[in-house]
CSV table of C-alpha atoms and ligand atoms in Angstrom, one decimal:
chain,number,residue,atom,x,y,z
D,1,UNK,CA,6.6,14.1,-4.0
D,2,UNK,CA,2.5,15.0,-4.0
D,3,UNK,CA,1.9,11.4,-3.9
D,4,UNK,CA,3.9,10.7,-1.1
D,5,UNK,CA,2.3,13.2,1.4
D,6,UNK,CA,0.3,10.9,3.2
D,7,UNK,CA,3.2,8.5,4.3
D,8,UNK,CA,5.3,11.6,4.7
D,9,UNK,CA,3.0,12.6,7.7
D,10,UNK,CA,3.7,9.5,9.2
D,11,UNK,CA,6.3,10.0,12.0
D,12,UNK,CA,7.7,7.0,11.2
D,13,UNK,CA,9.0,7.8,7.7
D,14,UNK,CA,8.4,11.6,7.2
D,15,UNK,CA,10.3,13.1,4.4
D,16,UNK,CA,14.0,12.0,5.3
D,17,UNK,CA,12.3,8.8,5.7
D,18,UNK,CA,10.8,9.0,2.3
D,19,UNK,CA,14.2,10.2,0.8
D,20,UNK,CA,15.9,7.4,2.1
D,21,UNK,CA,13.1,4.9,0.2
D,22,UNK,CA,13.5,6.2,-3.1
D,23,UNK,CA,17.8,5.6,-2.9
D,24,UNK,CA,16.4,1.7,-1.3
D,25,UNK,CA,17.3,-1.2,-3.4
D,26,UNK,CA,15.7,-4.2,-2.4
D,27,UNK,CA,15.6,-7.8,-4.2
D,28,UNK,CA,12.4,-9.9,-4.5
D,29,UNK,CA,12.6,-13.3,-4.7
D,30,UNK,CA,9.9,-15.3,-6.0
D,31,UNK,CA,6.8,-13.1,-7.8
D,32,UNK,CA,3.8,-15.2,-7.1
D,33,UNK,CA,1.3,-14.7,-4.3
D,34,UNK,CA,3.6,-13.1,-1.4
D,35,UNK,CA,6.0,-11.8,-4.0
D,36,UNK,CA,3.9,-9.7,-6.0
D,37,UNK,CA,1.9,-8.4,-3.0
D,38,UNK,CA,5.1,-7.1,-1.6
D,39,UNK,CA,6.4,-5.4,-5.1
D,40,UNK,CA,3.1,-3.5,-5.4
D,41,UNK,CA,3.4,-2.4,-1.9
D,42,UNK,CA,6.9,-1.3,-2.2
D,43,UNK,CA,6.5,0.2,-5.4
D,44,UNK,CA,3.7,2.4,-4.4
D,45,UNK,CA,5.7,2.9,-1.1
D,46,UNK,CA,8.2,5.1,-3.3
D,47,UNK,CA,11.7,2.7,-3.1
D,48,UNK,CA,14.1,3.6,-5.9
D,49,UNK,CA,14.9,-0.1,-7.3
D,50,UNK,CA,13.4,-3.1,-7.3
D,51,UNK,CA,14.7,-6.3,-8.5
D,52,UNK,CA,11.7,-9.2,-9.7
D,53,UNK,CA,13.2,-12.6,-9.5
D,54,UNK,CA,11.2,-15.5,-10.8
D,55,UNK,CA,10.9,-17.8,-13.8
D,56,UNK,CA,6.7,-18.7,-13.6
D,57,UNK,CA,4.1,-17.6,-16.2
D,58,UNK,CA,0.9,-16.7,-14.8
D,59,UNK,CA,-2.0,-19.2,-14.6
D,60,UNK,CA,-5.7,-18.5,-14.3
D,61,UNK,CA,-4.9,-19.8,-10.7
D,62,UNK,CA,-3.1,-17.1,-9.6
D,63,UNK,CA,-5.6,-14.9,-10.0
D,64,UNK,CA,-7.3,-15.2,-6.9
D,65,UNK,CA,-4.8,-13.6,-4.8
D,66,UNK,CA,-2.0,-12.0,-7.3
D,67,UNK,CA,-3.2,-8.4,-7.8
D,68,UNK,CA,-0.8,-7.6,-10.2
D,69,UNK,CA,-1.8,-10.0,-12.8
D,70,UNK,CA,-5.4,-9.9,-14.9
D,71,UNK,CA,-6.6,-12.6,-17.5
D,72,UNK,CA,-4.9,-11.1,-20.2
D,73,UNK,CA,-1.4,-12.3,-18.7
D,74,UNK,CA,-3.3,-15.4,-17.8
D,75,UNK,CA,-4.3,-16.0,-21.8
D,76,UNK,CA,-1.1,-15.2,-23.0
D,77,UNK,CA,1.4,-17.4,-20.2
D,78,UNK,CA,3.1,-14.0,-19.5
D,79,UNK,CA,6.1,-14.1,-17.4
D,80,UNK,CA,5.2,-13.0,-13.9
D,81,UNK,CA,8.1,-10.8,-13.6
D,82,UNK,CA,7.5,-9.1,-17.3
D,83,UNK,CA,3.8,-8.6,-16.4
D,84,UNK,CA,4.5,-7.1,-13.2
D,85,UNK,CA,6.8,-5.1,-14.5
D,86,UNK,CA,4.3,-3.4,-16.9
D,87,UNK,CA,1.8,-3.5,-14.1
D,88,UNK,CA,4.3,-1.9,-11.6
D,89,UNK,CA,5.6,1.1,-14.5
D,90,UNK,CA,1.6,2.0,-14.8
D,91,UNK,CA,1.4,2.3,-10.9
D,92,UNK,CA,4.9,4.4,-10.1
D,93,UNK,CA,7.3,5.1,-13.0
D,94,UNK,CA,9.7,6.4,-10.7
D,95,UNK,CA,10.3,3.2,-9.4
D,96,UNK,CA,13.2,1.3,-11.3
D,97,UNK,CA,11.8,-2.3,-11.6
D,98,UNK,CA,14.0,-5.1,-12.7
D,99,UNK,CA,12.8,-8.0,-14.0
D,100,UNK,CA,14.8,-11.3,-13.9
D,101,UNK,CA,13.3,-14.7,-15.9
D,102,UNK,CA,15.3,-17.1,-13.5
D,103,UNK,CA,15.4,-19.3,-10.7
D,104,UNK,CA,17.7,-18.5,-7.6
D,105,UNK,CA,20.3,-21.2,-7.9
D,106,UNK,CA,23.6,-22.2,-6.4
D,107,UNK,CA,25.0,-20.1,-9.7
D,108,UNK,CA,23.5,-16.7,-10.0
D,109,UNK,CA,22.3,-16.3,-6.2
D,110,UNK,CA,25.4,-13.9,-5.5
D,111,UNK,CA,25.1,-11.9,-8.8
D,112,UNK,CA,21.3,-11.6,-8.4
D,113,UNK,CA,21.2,-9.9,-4.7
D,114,UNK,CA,24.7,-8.1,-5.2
D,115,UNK,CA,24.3,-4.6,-4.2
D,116,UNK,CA,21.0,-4.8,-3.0
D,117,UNK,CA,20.0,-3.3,0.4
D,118,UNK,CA,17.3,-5.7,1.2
D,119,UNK,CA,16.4,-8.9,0.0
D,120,UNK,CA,12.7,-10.0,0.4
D,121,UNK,CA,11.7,-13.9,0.0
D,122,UNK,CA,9.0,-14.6,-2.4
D,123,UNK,CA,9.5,-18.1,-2.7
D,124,UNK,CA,7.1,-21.0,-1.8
D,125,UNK,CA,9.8,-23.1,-1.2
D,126,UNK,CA,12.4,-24.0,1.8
D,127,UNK,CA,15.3,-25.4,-0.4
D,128,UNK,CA,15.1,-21.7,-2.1
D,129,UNK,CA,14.9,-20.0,1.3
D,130,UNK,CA,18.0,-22.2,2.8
D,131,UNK,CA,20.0,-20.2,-0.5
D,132,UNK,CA,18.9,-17.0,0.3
D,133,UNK,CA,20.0,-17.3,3.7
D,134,UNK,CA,23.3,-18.6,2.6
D,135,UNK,CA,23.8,-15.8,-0.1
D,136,UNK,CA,22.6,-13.0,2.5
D,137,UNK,CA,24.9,-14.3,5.0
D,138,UNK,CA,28.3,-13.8,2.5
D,139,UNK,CA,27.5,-10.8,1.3
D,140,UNK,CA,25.9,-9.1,4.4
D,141,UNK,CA,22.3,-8.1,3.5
D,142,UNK,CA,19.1,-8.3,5.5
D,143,UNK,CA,16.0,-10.2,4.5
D,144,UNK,CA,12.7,-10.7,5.3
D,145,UNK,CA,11.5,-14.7,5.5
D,146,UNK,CA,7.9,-15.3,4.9
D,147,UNK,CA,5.7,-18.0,4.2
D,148,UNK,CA,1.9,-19.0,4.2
D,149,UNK,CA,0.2,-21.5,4.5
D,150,UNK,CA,-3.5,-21.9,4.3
D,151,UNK,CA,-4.3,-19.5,6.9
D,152,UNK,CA,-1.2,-19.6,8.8
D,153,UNK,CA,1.6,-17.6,8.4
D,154,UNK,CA,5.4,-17.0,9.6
D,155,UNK,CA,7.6,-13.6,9.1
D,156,UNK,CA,10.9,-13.2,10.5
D,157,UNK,CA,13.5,-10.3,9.7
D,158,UNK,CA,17.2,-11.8,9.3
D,159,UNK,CA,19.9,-9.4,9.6
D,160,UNK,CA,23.3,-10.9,9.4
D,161,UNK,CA,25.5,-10.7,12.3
D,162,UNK,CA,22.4,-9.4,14.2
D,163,UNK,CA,19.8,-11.7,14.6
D,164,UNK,CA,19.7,-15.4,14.0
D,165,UNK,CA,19.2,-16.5,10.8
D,166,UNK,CA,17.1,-19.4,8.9
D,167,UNK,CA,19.3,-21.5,10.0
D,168,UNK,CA,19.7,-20.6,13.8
D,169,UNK,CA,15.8,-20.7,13.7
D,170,UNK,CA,14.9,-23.5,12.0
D,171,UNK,CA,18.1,-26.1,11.7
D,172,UNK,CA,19.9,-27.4,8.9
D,173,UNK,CA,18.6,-28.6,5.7
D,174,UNK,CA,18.7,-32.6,6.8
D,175,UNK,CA,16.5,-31.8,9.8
D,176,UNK,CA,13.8,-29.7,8.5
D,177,UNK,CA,11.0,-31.8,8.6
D,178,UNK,CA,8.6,-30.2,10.0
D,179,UNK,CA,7.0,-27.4,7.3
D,180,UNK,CA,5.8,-28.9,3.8
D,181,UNK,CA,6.2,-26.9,0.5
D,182,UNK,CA,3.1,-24.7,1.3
D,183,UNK,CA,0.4,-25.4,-1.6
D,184,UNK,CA,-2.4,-23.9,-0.5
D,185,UNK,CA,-3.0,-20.7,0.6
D,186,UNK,CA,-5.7,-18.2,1.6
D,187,UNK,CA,-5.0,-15.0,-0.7
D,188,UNK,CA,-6.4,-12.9,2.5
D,189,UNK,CA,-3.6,-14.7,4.5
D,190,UNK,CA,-1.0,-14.2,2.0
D,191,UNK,CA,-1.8,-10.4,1.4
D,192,UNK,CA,-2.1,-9.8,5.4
D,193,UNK,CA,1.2,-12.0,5.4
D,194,UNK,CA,3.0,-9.6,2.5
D,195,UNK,CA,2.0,-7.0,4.9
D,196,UNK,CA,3.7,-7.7,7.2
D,197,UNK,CA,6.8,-8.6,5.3
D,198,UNK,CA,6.7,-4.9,3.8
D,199,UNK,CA,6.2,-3.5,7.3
D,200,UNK,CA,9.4,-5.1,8.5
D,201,UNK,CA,11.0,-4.6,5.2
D,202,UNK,CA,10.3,-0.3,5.6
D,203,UNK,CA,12.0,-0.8,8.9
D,204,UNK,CA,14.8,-2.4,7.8
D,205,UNK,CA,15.7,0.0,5.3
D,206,UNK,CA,14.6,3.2,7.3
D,207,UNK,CA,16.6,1.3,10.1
D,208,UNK,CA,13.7,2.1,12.4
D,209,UNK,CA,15.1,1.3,15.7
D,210,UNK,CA,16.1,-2.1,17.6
D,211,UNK,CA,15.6,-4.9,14.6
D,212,UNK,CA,13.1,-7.7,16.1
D,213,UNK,CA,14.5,-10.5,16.4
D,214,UNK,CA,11.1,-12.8,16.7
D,215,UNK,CA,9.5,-14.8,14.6
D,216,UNK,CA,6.1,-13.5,13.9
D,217,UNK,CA,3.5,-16.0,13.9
D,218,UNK,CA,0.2,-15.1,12.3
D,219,UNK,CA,-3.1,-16.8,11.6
D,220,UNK,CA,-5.8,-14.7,10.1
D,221,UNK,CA,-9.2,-17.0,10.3
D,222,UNK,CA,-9.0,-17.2,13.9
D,223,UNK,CA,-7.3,-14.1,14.3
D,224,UNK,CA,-4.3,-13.9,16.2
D,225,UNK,CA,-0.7,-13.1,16.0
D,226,UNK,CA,2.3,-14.0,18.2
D,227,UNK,CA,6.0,-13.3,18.6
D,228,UNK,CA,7.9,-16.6,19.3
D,229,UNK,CA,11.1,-15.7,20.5
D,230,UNK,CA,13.9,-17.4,18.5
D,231,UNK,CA,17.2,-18.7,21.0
D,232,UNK,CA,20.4,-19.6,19.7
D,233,UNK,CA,21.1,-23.2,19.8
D,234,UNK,CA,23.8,-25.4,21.4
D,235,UNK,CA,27.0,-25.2,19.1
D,236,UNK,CA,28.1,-22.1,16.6
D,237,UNK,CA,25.8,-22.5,13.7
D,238,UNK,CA,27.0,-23.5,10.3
D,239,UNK,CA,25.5,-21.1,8.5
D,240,UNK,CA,26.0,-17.6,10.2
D,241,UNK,CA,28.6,-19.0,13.4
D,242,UNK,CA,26.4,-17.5,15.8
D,243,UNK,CA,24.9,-18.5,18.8
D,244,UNK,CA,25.1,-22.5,20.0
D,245,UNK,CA,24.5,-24.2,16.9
D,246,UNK,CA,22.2,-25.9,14.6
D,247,UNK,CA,19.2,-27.4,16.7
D,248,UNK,CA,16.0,-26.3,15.0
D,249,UNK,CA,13.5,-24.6,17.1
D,250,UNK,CA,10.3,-26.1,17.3
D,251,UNK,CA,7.6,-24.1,18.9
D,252,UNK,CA,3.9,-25.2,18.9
D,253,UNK,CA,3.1,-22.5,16.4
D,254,UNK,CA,5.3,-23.9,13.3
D,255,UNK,CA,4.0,-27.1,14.4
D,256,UNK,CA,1.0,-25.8,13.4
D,257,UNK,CA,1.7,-24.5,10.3
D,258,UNK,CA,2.4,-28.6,9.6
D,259,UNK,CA,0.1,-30.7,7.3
D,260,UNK,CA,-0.5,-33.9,7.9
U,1,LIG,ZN1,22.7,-19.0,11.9
């Protein structure tokens, strides 16, 4: 537990805090640039099991912002999850680290979070998002959306039956027009942005008080971060049947985070 002391001091987490961590399964999904971040922070954080989902090799391109990976892995094409995995068993070996070569789909979403008490998105992609929700949603497990682009970024915790969910917040699939599949991304904001993600995530699993229910709105080159508070919309919602309904929000901030 030596290692440990530091974050034990913290009143926040303090050693039934930190006891609670290392019995914490959580699910990543996606192991690229947010991803990654998050694994290393979690693994060094002390949580028991972690679960690496993703089907990418690394790319001298990822090098810029994925910590995890070096030009070795780059060389060789190395599945993101494998190399993090040896990365992640040099940094804590009392971490369990899982890693899955796959793609969340329709098929193995259920059997890839089952058990899990956290499920932390990764991916760079809405479609992928829109499944986690659904797949969190039926069996019950929080996650943590993120996303970055350039240097703009969104995190919002989604605990079913407790806050809205991606759904609620951002409307169905057919009218989510609004945010592009983010391509590029400042590795500052995406670190800041896995931050934050692993900030909500220690909450989450140390249920640390009331959960927030805003989304978090961040933009690190003119510095600033807000809370947009998300509302329920008009009718139940097809996803999660809370609230009014499927009307995406559309506050000024995720307009922002639109290219044109
Ligand atoms: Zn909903």
């Amino acid at each position: 537990m030596e290692r440990y002391t530091r974050q034990m001091d913290l009143r926040k987490i303090g050693k039934r805090g930190q006891a609670r961590l290392a019995t914490a399964r959580a699910v990543i999904i996606g192991c690229g640039g947010l991803g990654s971040v998050s694994a290393e922070l979690l693994a060094r954080a002390g949580i028991g099991h972690l679960r690496l989902v993703d089907d990418d090799r690394v790319e001298f391109a990822n090098l810029v912002g994925q910590t995890l990976f070096d030009e070795e892995d780059a060389r060789t094409g190395e599945h993101k999850v494998i190399a993090a995995w040896r990365r992640l068993r040099h940094i804590n070996l009392d971490v369990a680290v899982e890693p899955v070569i796959a793609r969340l789909n329709e098929r193995n979403a259920d059997s890839l979070v089952i058990g899990a008490d956290l499920v932390l998105d990764g991916s760079d992609n809405d479609a992928t998002r829109y499944l986690i929700n659904a797949v969190c949603i039926r069996q019950s497990i929080p996650w943590v959306f993120a996303a970055v682009l350039e240097n703009y970024g969104l995190i919002m915790n989604i605990v079913p039956g407790k806050t809205p969910c991606f759904v609620c917040t951002f409307g169905c699939p057919d009218q989510h027009a609004y945010r592009n599949k983010e391509k590029g991304a400042l590795a500052a904001t995406t670190h800041a942005v896995a931050s934050l993600q692993v900030s909500q995530a220690l909450r989450l699993l140390l249920r640390d008080g009331k959960t927030n229910q805003g989304l978090i709105y961040v933009d690190t080159w003119q510095p600033g971060v807000e809370i947009v508070p998300v509302k329920g919309p008009p009718t139940s919602c097809p996803a999660c049947g809370r609230g009014e309904g499927c009307k995406a929000l559309d506050p000024a901030p995720i307009r922002r985070l639109s290219l044109p």
